[in-house]
Coordinates of C-alpha atoms in Angstrom, one line a residue:
M991 CA -10.2 222.1 100.2
S992 CA -9.2 220.5 103.5
G993 CA -10.9 221.5 106.7
P994 CA -14.1 220.8 108.6
L995 CA -16.8 218.7 107.0
I996 CA -19.5 221.0 108.3
V997 CA -19.2 224.4 110.1
L998 CA -22.2 225.5 112.2
V999 CA -22.9 229.2 112.7
G1000 CA -25.8 230.9 114.4
P1001 CA -26.9 232.8 117.5
M1002 CA -26.3 231.8 121.0
G1003 CA -28.8 229.1 122.3
V1004 CA -29.7 227.9 118.8
G1005 CA -28.4 224.4 119.6
K1006 CA -25.1 224.3 117.6
S1007 CA -23.4 222.0 120.1
T1008 CA -26.2 219.6 120.4
V1009 CA -26.7 219.4 116.7
G1010 CA -23.0 219.4 116.1
E1011 CA -22.6 216.4 118.3
L1012 CA -25.5 214.6 116.6
L1013 CA -24.0 215.3 113.1
A1014 CA -20.6 214.0 114.3
A1015 CA -22.2 210.8 115.5
R1016 CA -24.1 210.4 112.2
L1017 CA -21.1 210.9 110.1
G1018 CA -18.7 208.9 112.3
T1019 CA -16.4 211.9 112.7
G1020 CA -15.2 214.2 115.5
Y1021 CA -16.9 217.2 116.9
R1022 CA -15.2 220.5 118.0
D1023 CA -16.6 223.7 119.5
T1024 CA -14.4 226.9 119.3
D1025 CA -16.2 228.3 122.5
A1026 CA -14.8 225.2 124.4
D1027 CA -11.4 225.8 122.9
V1028 CA -11.6 229.4 124.2
V1029 CA -12.6 228.2 127.6
A1030 CA -9.7 225.8 127.6
A1031 CA -7.2 228.5 126.6
A1032 CA -8.3 231.0 129.1
G1033 CA -9.0 228.5 131.9
K1034 CA -12.2 230.1 132.9
P1035 CA -15.9 230.3 131.6
I1036 CA -16.7 232.7 128.7
S1037 CA -18.9 234.9 131.0
E1038 CA -15.9 235.4 133.3
I1039 CA -13.6 236.3 130.4
F1040 CA -16.2 239.1 129.4
Y1041 CA -16.4 240.4 132.9
D1042 CA -12.6 240.2 133.8
E1043 CA -11.0 241.1 130.5
G1044 CA -13.7 242.5 128.3
E1045 CA -15.3 241.5 125.0
D1046 CA -12.1 242.6 122.9
H1047 CA -10.0 240.1 124.7
F1048 CA -12.6 237.4 124.3
R1049 CA -12.9 238.1 120.5
A1050 CA -9.1 238.0 120.2
L1051 CA -9.1 234.5 121.8
E1052 CA -12.0 233.5 119.6
R1053 CA -10.2 234.5 116.4
Q1054 CA -7.2 232.4 117.4
A1055 CA -9.5 229.4 118.2
V1056 CA -11.4 229.6 114.9
R1057 CA -8.2 229.8 112.8
A1058 CA -6.7 226.8 114.6
A1059 CA -9.9 224.8 114.4
V1060 CA -10.4 225.4 110.7
A1061 CA -6.9 224.4 110.0
E1062 CA -6.7 221.3 112.2
H1063 CA -10.3 219.8 112.4
G1064 CA -11.7 217.6 109.7
G1065 CA -15.0 216.8 111.4
V1066 CA -18.0 219.0 112.5
L1067 CA -17.1 222.4 113.8
S1068 CA -19.3 224.9 115.8
L1069 CA -18.4 228.5 116.1
G1070 CA -19.5 231.0 118.8
G1071 CA -22.5 233.2 118.2
G1072 CA -20.3 236.3 117.5
A1073 CA -17.4 234.7 115.6
V1074 CA -18.7 236.0 112.2
L1075 CA -18.2 239.6 113.4
D1076 CA -14.5 239.2 112.5
E1077 CA -13.8 240.0 108.8
G1078 CA -10.9 237.7 108.8
T1079 CA -13.0 234.8 110.1
R1080 CA -15.6 235.5 107.4
A1081 CA -12.9 235.4 104.7
L1082 CA -11.6 232.1 106.3
L1083 CA -15.0 230.6 105.9
A1084 CA -15.5 231.5 102.2
G1085 CA -16.2 228.4 100.1
R1086 CA -16.6 226.1 103.1
P1087 CA -19.6 224.0 103.9
V1088 CA -21.1 226.6 106.4
V1089 CA -24.6 226.1 107.8
Y1090 CA -26.5 228.9 109.4
L1091 CA -28.9 227.6 112.2
S1092 CA -31.6 230.2 112.6
M1093 CA -34.3 230.8 115.1
D1094 CA -36.6 233.6 116.1
V1095 CA -36.9 235.3 119.6
D1096 CA -39.9 233.3 120.7
E1097 CA -37.9 230.1 120.1
A1098 CA -34.9 231.5 122.0
V1099 CA -37.2 232.2 125.1
K1100 CA -38.2 228.6 125.1
R1101 CA -34.7 227.2 124.8
V1102 CA -32.5 229.4 127.0
G1103 CA -35.0 231.7 128.7
L1104 CA -32.9 234.7 127.6
N1105 CA -31.3 234.8 131.1
T1106 CA -28.2 236.7 132.5
A1107 CA -26.0 233.7 132.2
R1108 CA -25.3 234.9 128.8
P1109 CA -22.9 237.9 129.1
L1110 CA -24.2 239.8 126.2
L1111 CA -27.8 239.6 127.4
A1112 CA -27.3 240.8 131.0
V1113 CA -29.6 243.9 131.1
N1114 CA -32.7 243.6 128.8
P1115 CA -32.3 240.1 127.4
R1116 CA -35.2 240.1 124.9
R1117 CA -34.4 243.5 123.4
Q1118 CA -30.6 242.9 123.3
W1119 CA -31.1 239.5 121.6
R1120 CA -33.1 241.2 118.9
E1121 CA -30.4 243.9 118.6
L1122 CA -27.7 241.3 118.3
M1123 CA -29.5 239.4 115.7
E1124 CA -30.1 242.6 113.7
A1125 CA -26.3 243.2 113.8
R1126 CA -25.4 239.6 112.9
R1127 CA -28.1 238.1 110.7
H1128 CA -26.7 239.3 107.4
L1129 CA -23.3 238.1 108.4
Y1130 CA -24.6 234.6 109.1
T1131 CA -26.3 234.6 105.7
E1132 CA -23.2 236.0 104.0
V1133 CA -20.9 233.1 105.2
A1134 CA -23.5 230.3 105.0
R1135 CA -23.9 227.9 102.1
T1136 CA -27.3 227.1 103.4
V1137 CA -29.8 228.1 106.1
V1138 CA -31.6 225.7 108.3
A1139 CA -34.4 226.9 110.5
T1140 CA -34.6 225.3 114.0
D1141 CA -37.9 226.7 115.1
E1142 CA -40.2 223.9 116.5
R1143 CA -37.7 221.2 115.3
T1144 CA -36.0 218.6 117.4
P1145 CA -32.3 218.4 117.3
E1146 CA -32.5 215.3 115.3
E1147 CA -34.7 216.9 112.7
V1148 CA -32.3 219.7 112.5
A1149 CA -29.4 217.4 112.0
Q1150 CA -31.3 215.6 109.3
A1151 CA -32.0 218.9 107.5
V1152 CA -28.3 219.8 107.5
L1153 CA -27.4 216.5 106.0
D1154 CA -30.0 216.9 103.4
A1155 CA -29.0 220.5 102.6
L1156 CA -25.4 219.6 102.2
E1157 CA -26.2 216.3 100.3
L1158 CA -24.1 214.3 102.7
P1159 CA -24.6 210.5 103.3
D1160 CA -27.9 209.9 105.1
A1161 CA -28.2 207.8 108.2
P1162 CA -31.2 206.1 109.9
S1163 CA -33.6 208.6 111.4
S1164 CA -35.7 207.1 114.2
G1165 CA -35.7 209.6 117.1
R1166 CA -32.8 209.4 119.5
E1167 CA -31.3 206.4 117.5
N1168 CA -29.8 209.1 115.4
T1169 CA -27.3 210.0 118.1
R1170 CA -26.2 206.4 118.6
M1171 CA -23.4 204.6 116.8
T1172 CA -24.0 203.6 113.2
E1173 CA -22.2 201.4 110.8
Q1174 CA -19.9 204.2 110.0
G1175 CA -18.2 204.0 113.3
P1176 CA -18.5 204.5 117.1
T1177 CA -20.1 207.5 118.7
R1178 CA -17.5 210.1 119.7
I1179 CA -17.9 212.6 122.4
Q1180 CA -15.3 215.3 122.8
I1181 CA -14.1 216.5 126.1
A1182 CA -12.7 220.0 125.9
G1183 CA -9.2 220.5 127.3
S1184 CA -8.5 223.2 130.0
A1185 CA -5.3 225.1 131.0
G1186 CA -2.4 222.6 130.8
T1187 CA -4.5 219.7 129.4
D1188 CA -5.4 218.6 125.9
P1189 CA -8.9 217.7 124.6
Y1190 CA -9.7 214.0 124.2
E1191 CA -12.5 211.9 122.9
V1192 CA -14.7 209.2 124.5
L1193 CA -15.6 206.6 122.0
I1194 CA -18.7 204.4 122.4
G1195 CA -19.3 201.3 120.4
R1196 CA -18.2 197.7 120.0
Q1197 CA -15.0 196.1 118.9
L1198 CA -13.0 199.3 119.7
L1199 CA -9.6 197.8 120.7
G1200 CA -8.4 198.5 117.2
E1201 CA -8.5 202.2 118.0
L1202 CA -5.9 201.8 120.8
P1203 CA -2.7 202.0 118.7
T1204 CA -4.0 205.2 117.2
L1205 CA -4.5 206.8 120.6
I1206 CA -1.2 205.6 121.8
G1207 CA 0.6 207.1 118.8
D1208 CA 4.1 206.7 117.3
R1209 CA 6.1 208.5 120.0
A1210 CA 5.5 205.8 122.6
K1211 CA 7.9 203.0 122.7
R1212 CA 6.6 201.2 125.8
V1213 CA 3.1 200.5 127.0
A1214 CA 2.0 199.3 130.5
V1215 CA -1.4 197.6 130.6
L1216 CA -2.9 197.8 134.1
H1217 CA -5.7 195.3 134.8
P1218 CA -7.5 193.7 137.8
E1219 CA -6.8 190.1 138.6
A1220 CA -10.3 189.2 137.5
L1221 CA -9.4 190.4 133.9
A1222 CA -6.1 188.7 133.7
E1223 CA -6.9 187.0 130.3
T1224 CA -8.2 190.3 128.9
G1225 CA -5.2 192.3 130.2
E1226 CA -2.9 189.7 128.6
A1227 CA -4.7 189.8 125.3
V1228 CA -4.5 193.5 125.1
R1229 CA -0.8 193.4 126.0
Q1230 CA -0.1 190.7 123.3
D1231 CA -2.0 192.7 120.7
L1232 CA 0.1 195.8 121.5
A1233 CA 3.3 193.8 121.4
D1234 CA 2.2 192.5 117.9
Q1235 CA 1.9 196.2 116.9
G1236 CA 5.5 196.8 117.8
Y1237 CA 5.3 198.2 121.3
E1238 CA 7.3 197.0 124.3
A1239 CA 4.2 196.1 126.2
I1240 CA 4.0 194.9 129.8
A1241 CA 1.0 193.9 131.9
I1242 CA 0.8 194.9 135.5
Q1243 CA -1.8 193.0 137.5
L1244 CA -3.8 194.9 140.3
P1245 CA -6.0 193.5 143.0
N1246 CA -9.7 193.5 142.3
A1247 CA -12.1 196.5 143.0
E1248 CA -11.2 199.0 145.9
E1249 CA -8.4 196.8 147.2
A1250 CA -6.3 198.1 144.3
K1251 CA -6.7 201.8 145.5
T1252 CA -3.8 201.8 148.0
V1253 CA -0.4 203.5 148.1
E1254 CA 1.2 200.1 148.2
V1255 CA -0.4 199.0 144.9
A1256 CA 0.7 202.4 143.4
A1257 CA 4.2 201.9 144.6
Y1258 CA 4.3 198.4 143.1
C1259 CA 3.2 200.0 139.7
W1260 CA 5.9 202.7 140.0
K1261 CA 8.5 200.0 140.6
A1262 CA 7.4 198.0 137.5
L1263 CA 7.6 201.2 135.4
G1264 CA 11.0 202.0 136.8
Q1265 CA 12.4 198.6 136.1
T1266 CA 11.1 198.7 132.5
G1267 CA 12.7 202.2 131.8
F1268 CA 9.3 204.0 131.3
T1269 CA 9.8 207.5 130.0
R1270 CA 7.6 210.5 129.5
T1271 CA 6.7 209.6 125.9
D1272 CA 5.5 206.1 127.0
V1273 CA 1.8 205.3 127.8
I1274 CA -0.2 203.6 130.5
V1275 CA -3.5 201.8 129.6
G1276 CA -6.1 201.1 132.3
V1277 CA -8.4 198.0 131.4
G1278 CA -11.0 197.4 134.0
G1279 CA -13.6 199.0 136.2
G1280 CA -13.6 202.3 138.0
A1281 CA -11.0 201.3 140.7
T1282 CA -8.6 200.2 137.9
T1283 CA -9.0 203.4 135.9
D1284 CA -8.6 205.4 139.0
V1285 CA -5.3 203.7 139.9
A1286 CA -4.1 203.8 136.3
G1287 CA -4.7 207.5 136.1
F1288 CA -3.1 208.2 139.4
V1289 CA 0.0 206.1 138.5
A1290 CA 0.2 208.0 135.2
A1291 CA -0.2 211.4 136.9
S1292 CA 2.5 210.7 139.4
W1293 CA 5.1 208.9 137.3
L1294 CA 7.7 211.4 136.0
R1295 CA 5.2 214.1 137.1
G1296 CA 2.7 213.0 134.4
V1297 CA 2.7 210.6 131.4
R1298 CA -0.2 210.0 128.9
W1299 CA -2.7 207.3 129.8
I1300 CA -5.8 205.8 128.1
A1301 CA -9.0 204.3 129.8
V1302 CA -10.6 201.2 128.6
P1303 CA -13.5 200.9 131.1
T1304 CA -15.2 197.5 131.3
T1305 CA -18.1 198.3 133.6
V1306 CA -21.1 200.7 133.4
L1307 CA -19.8 202.6 136.4
A1308 CA -16.4 203.1 134.9
M1309 CA -17.8 204.1 131.5
V1310 CA -20.1 206.8 132.6
D1311 CA -18.1 208.1 135.6
A1312 CA -14.6 207.0 136.7
A1313 CA -13.0 206.9 133.3
V1314 CA -14.3 210.3 132.0
G1315 CA -13.2 213.7 133.5
G1316 CA -9.6 213.1 134.7
K1317 CA -10.2 212.5 138.4
T1318 CA -7.7 209.9 139.6
G1319 CA -6.8 208.7 143.0
I1320 CA -6.4 206.2 145.8
N1321 CA -8.0 205.6 149.1
T1322 CA -6.5 206.1 152.6
A1323 CA -7.5 204.9 156.1
E1324 CA -9.2 208.4 156.5
G1325 CA -11.4 208.3 153.5
K1326 CA -12.0 207.6 149.8
N1327 CA -10.1 209.3 147.1
L1328 CA -8.3 211.7 149.4
V1329 CA -5.0 211.3 147.6
G1330 CA -5.1 211.9 143.8
A1331 CA -4.7 214.3 140.9
F1332 CA -6.6 215.8 138.2
H1333 CA -5.0 214.0 135.1
P1334 CA -7.3 213.5 132.1
P1335 CA -6.7 210.6 129.8
A1336 CA -5.7 210.9 126.2
G1337 CA -8.7 209.0 125.2
V1338 CA -11.5 206.6 126.5
L1339 CA -12.6 203.6 124.8
C1340 CA -16.2 202.4 125.9
D1341 CA -16.6 199.0 124.3
L1342 CA -20.1 198.0 125.0
A1343 CA -19.2 194.3 124.3
A1344 CA -17.4 194.3 127.7
L1345 CA -20.8 194.6 129.4
D1346 CA -22.2 191.5 128.0
S1347 CA -20.5 189.4 130.6
L1348 CA -20.8 191.8 133.5
P1349 CA -22.6 190.3 136.6
V1350 CA -26.1 191.9 137.0
N1351 CA -25.2 193.5 140.5
D1352 CA -22.2 195.2 138.9
Y1353 CA -24.3 196.4 136.0
V1354 CA -27.0 197.7 138.2
S1355 CA -24.5 199.4 140.4
G1356 CA -23.5 201.6 137.4
M1357 CA -27.1 202.4 136.8
A1358 CA -26.9 204.6 139.9
E1359 CA -24.6 207.0 138.2
I1360 CA -26.7 207.1 135.0
I1361 CA -29.8 207.9 137.1
K1362 CA -27.9 210.6 138.9
A1363 CA -27.1 212.2 135.5
G1364 CA -30.9 212.1 134.8
F1365 CA -31.7 213.9 138.0
I1366 CA -29.1 216.6 137.8
A1367 CA -29.2 217.4 134.0
D1368 CA -30.9 215.1 131.6
P1369 CA -34.5 214.0 132.7
A1370 CA -34.9 212.0 129.4
I1371 CA -32.6 209.4 131.2
L1372 CA -35.3 208.9 133.8
D1373 CA -38.0 208.5 131.2
L1374 CA -36.1 205.7 129.4
V1375 CA -35.5 203.9 132.7
E1376 CA -39.2 204.2 133.6
A1377 CA -40.2 203.0 130.2
D1378 CA -38.3 199.7 130.7
P1379 CA -36.8 199.2 134.3
Q1380 CA -36.1 195.5 133.6
G1381 CA -34.3 196.3 130.4
A1382 CA -32.3 198.9 132.2
R1383 CA -30.9 196.2 134.5
G1384 CA -28.7 194.6 131.8
P1385 CA -26.8 195.2 128.5
A1386 CA -29.5 193.6 126.4
G1387 CA -32.0 196.3 127.2
P1388 CA -33.3 198.3 124.3
H1389 CA -31.8 201.7 125.6
T1390 CA -28.4 200.5 126.8
S1391 CA -26.2 202.6 124.4
E1392 CA -28.4 205.6 124.7
L1393 CA -28.5 205.6 128.5
I1394 CA -24.6 205.3 128.5
E1395 CA -24.2 207.9 125.9
R1396 CA -26.5 210.5 127.6
A1397 CA -24.8 210.0 131.0
I1398 CA -21.4 210.5 129.4
R1399 CA -22.6 213.6 127.6
V1400 CA -23.8 215.1 130.9
K1401 CA -20.4 214.5 132.5
A1402 CA -18.6 215.7 129.3
E1403 CA -20.3 219.1 129.4
V1404 CA -19.6 219.5 133.0
V1405 CA -15.9 218.6 133.1
S1406 CA -15.2 220.4 129.8
S1407 CA -15.9 223.7 131.7
D1408 CA -14.7 222.7 135.2
L1409 CA -11.9 220.2 135.3
K1410 CA -10.8 220.8 138.9
E1411 CA -14.1 221.0 140.6
S1412 CA -13.8 224.7 141.3
G1413 CA -17.6 225.2 140.6
L1414 CA -19.9 223.4 138.3
R1415 CA -18.2 220.0 138.6
E1416 CA -19.5 219.7 142.2
I1417 CA -22.9 218.9 140.8
L1418 CA -21.6 215.4 139.8
N1419 CA -21.2 214.6 143.6
Y1420 CA -25.0 214.5 143.9
G1421 CA -25.6 211.8 146.4
H1422 CA -21.9 211.2 147.0
T1423 CA -21.3 212.9 150.4
L1424 CA -23.2 210.2 152.3
A1425 CA -22.3 207.6 149.8
H1426 CA -18.6 208.0 150.4
A1427 CA -19.3 207.9 154.2
I1428 CA -21.2 204.7 153.8
E1429 CA -18.4 203.2 151.7
K1430 CA -15.8 204.1 154.3
N1431 CA -18.0 202.7 157.1
E1432 CA -18.3 199.4 155.2
R1433 CA -14.5 199.4 154.5
Y1434 CA -15.3 199.6 150.8
K1435 CA -17.2 196.3 150.6
W1436 CA -20.3 198.0 149.4
R1437 CA -20.7 198.7 145.7
H1438 CA -20.2 202.4 144.8
G1439 CA -23.5 202.5 143.0
A1440 CA -25.4 201.0 145.9
A1441 CA -24.0 203.7 148.2
V1442 CA -24.7 206.4 145.7
S1443 CA -28.4 205.2 145.5
V1444 CA -28.8 205.6 149.2
G1445 CA -27.0 208.9 149.0
M1446 CA -29.3 210.3 146.4
V1447 CA -32.4 209.4 148.4
F1448 CA -30.9 211.1 151.4
A1449 CA -30.1 214.2 149.3
A1450 CA -33.6 214.3 147.9
E1451 CA -35.0 214.1 151.4
L1452 CA -32.6 216.8 152.5
G1453 CA -33.7 219.0 149.6
R1454 CA -37.3 218.4 150.5
L1455 CA -36.9 219.2 154.2
A1456 CA -34.8 222.3 153.2
G1457 CA -37.8 223.6 151.2
R1458 CA -35.9 223.3 147.9
L1459 CA -37.3 220.2 146.3
D1460 CA -40.9 219.3 145.4
D1461 CA -42.5 216.1 146.7
A1462 CA -43.0 214.6 143.4
T1463 CA -39.3 214.8 142.4
A1464 CA -38.2 213.6 145.8
D1465 CA -40.5 210.6 145.6
R1466 CA -39.4 209.9 142.0
H1467 CA -35.9 209.1 143.4
R1468 CA -37.2 206.2 145.4
A1469 CA -39.4 204.9 142.5
V1470 CA -36.7 205.0 139.8
L1471 CA -33.8 203.6 141.9
E1472 CA -36.0 200.8 143.4
S1473 CA -37.3 199.9 140.0
V1474 CA -33.8 198.8 138.8
G1475 CA -33.0 197.0 142.1
L1476 CA -30.9 199.6 143.9
P1477 CA -31.0 200.0 147.7
L1478 CA -32.9 202.9 149.3
T1479 CA -31.8 202.5 153.0
Y1480 CA -28.8 202.0 155.4
R1481 CA -28.4 201.1 159.0
G1482 CA -30.0 203.7 161.2
D1483 CA -27.6 203.2 164.2
Q1484 CA -24.6 204.4 162.1
W1485 CA -25.6 208.1 161.8
P1486 CA -22.8 209.3 164.3
K1487 CA -20.1 207.5 162.4
L1488 CA -21.4 208.7 159.0
L1489 CA -21.6 212.3 160.2
E1490 CA -17.9 212.2 161.3
N1491 CA -17.0 210.6 158.0
M1492 CA -18.8 213.3 156.0
K1493 CA -16.7 216.1 157.7
V1494 CA -13.7 215.0 155.8
D1495 CA -15.6 215.0 152.4
K1496 CA -13.9 216.9 149.7
K1497 CA -16.7 219.4 149.4
S1498 CA -16.6 220.4 153.0
R1499 CA -15.0 223.7 153.9
G1500 CA -13.5 223.7 157.4
D1501 CA -16.2 222.4 159.6
L1502 CA -18.9 223.5 157.2
L1503 CA -20.8 220.5 155.6
R1504 CA -21.8 221.2 152.0
F1505 CA -24.3 218.9 150.0
I1506 CA -25.5 219.0 146.4
V1507 CA -29.2 219.1 146.4
L1508 CA -31.9 219.9 143.8
D1509 CA -34.0 223.0 143.4
G1510 CA -36.0 221.0 141.0
L1511 CA -35.5 218.3 138.3
G1512 CA -32.3 219.2 136.5
K1513 CA -31.5 222.0 138.9
P1514 CA -28.7 221.1 141.2
T1515 CA -27.4 223.6 143.8
V1516 CA -25.2 223.6 146.9
L1517 CA -26.7 223.5 150.4
E1518 CA -24.2 224.8 152.9
G1519 CA -24.3 224.1 156.7
P1520 CA -27.8 222.6 157.0
D1521 CA -29.2 222.5 160.5
P1522 CA -28.1 219.3 162.3
A1523 CA -31.7 218.6 163.1
V1524 CA -32.6 218.6 159.3
L1525 CA -29.7 216.3 158.6
L1526 CA -30.9 213.9 161.2
A1527 CA -34.4 214.0 160.0
A1528 CA -33.3 213.4 156.3
Y1529 CA -31.2 210.4 157.4
G1530 CA -34.3 209.1 159.3
E1531 CA -36.0 208.8 155.9
V1532 CA -33.3 206.4 154.6
S1533 CA -32.7 204.5 158.0
A1534 CA -33.5 200.7 157.8

């Protein structure tokens, strides 16, 4: 019987997504979540579907998503908590390797707090959770081949129990290493599509260029490889390899770093595409750092109103930030990334071998985005950096792949539910409001990560002065960032210019300045229109 290798069912909050991704990584296969498919089809979060159209409409979307996923997906599949309510779905699951992940109410309290973010738990969460389980437990058991209890178990332990129960090939089990790439293949992180866009995968591993023809596909006749001048040999090697595969491949050389992000460079690329007869079925490949992938994505978004593109990031910054999420753009004299489009790639290949020759300052710059992910969503990142700050400064460190994977997973979860920065995605701009102002003030000669580091210290001080953030977490910003060699201060006499620059930040609304701050570790929120005196005081804490 074709179909998913594993199907996970169970109540909301049991950890199906986390365990599913671990299993997919362990087995070297893809991961798919029908809740993410529903969100993509509806173009809005599940809670909004419930409130706007009602549960019946959501269940109809869910039925369609389950049928499509079971028919199309051959990896690990997670179903929403109520998917088993549908008789047709239960019949569809008959005879398949279904695993019921169970937990009791006390475990649910620890994991999700039974808060009102769950649409079916909005009045009396504890009682309603019990009622939901009484209605569904026998259905979970009915469709399941096996039951795996998750109470007081780590996700890695649950994943191992699932593999044992289904007698699937085992993999090394040493803590978080379970979620890292194995000999069976690279780690694969799925980014859910949204209205008008397709889902795609981020692959993390080594020697991944062999995956490129598969992502390009058979429909493409021509491929344009965009690369910076500094990677001329790499760009030509990729072009030649694709030519050997039968594609009409051209290489387009871009200026290095932020100098590539201009309308003149984009126009040069458009001219090259036009001269080679580039059509809508052809593909652009961006090989390089964040500036290169920004330009490659923007050129792809604007040529013929949108062609497919693939990101091959070669820096830490590009892997964990620029290449994931579909933000593309160029700079203008008025500011950074003010012209662009949301145009997700068809795939992202994060080949860790590219980092082996990365200059230390460039590597450390990328660490700012990884540390940002730790403060806004995954504190385990901070623990790993603090355990070995020197190791975190280079690719030979013991936690390199895990740090990169964790940061990508944070961004993947955010952009899967909010592609166009209409809400949740704004949290990824933590530290970026001041950072972009500094970059503009320095005419983009500062590394992005260095500016983000100063911006995060500023945001932490702003949160502290606004009464949002505790002293320990604010101070931890300085300690962690400094430990890997990132800057904490900027020129004190530049505040008036920086303030003007921040007024054209993408998060601003009219004349209202908006900042992402923390209410606590892993609790980002928006601070609107802070008192100018508070802003000045916060900047005083980062003034050199």
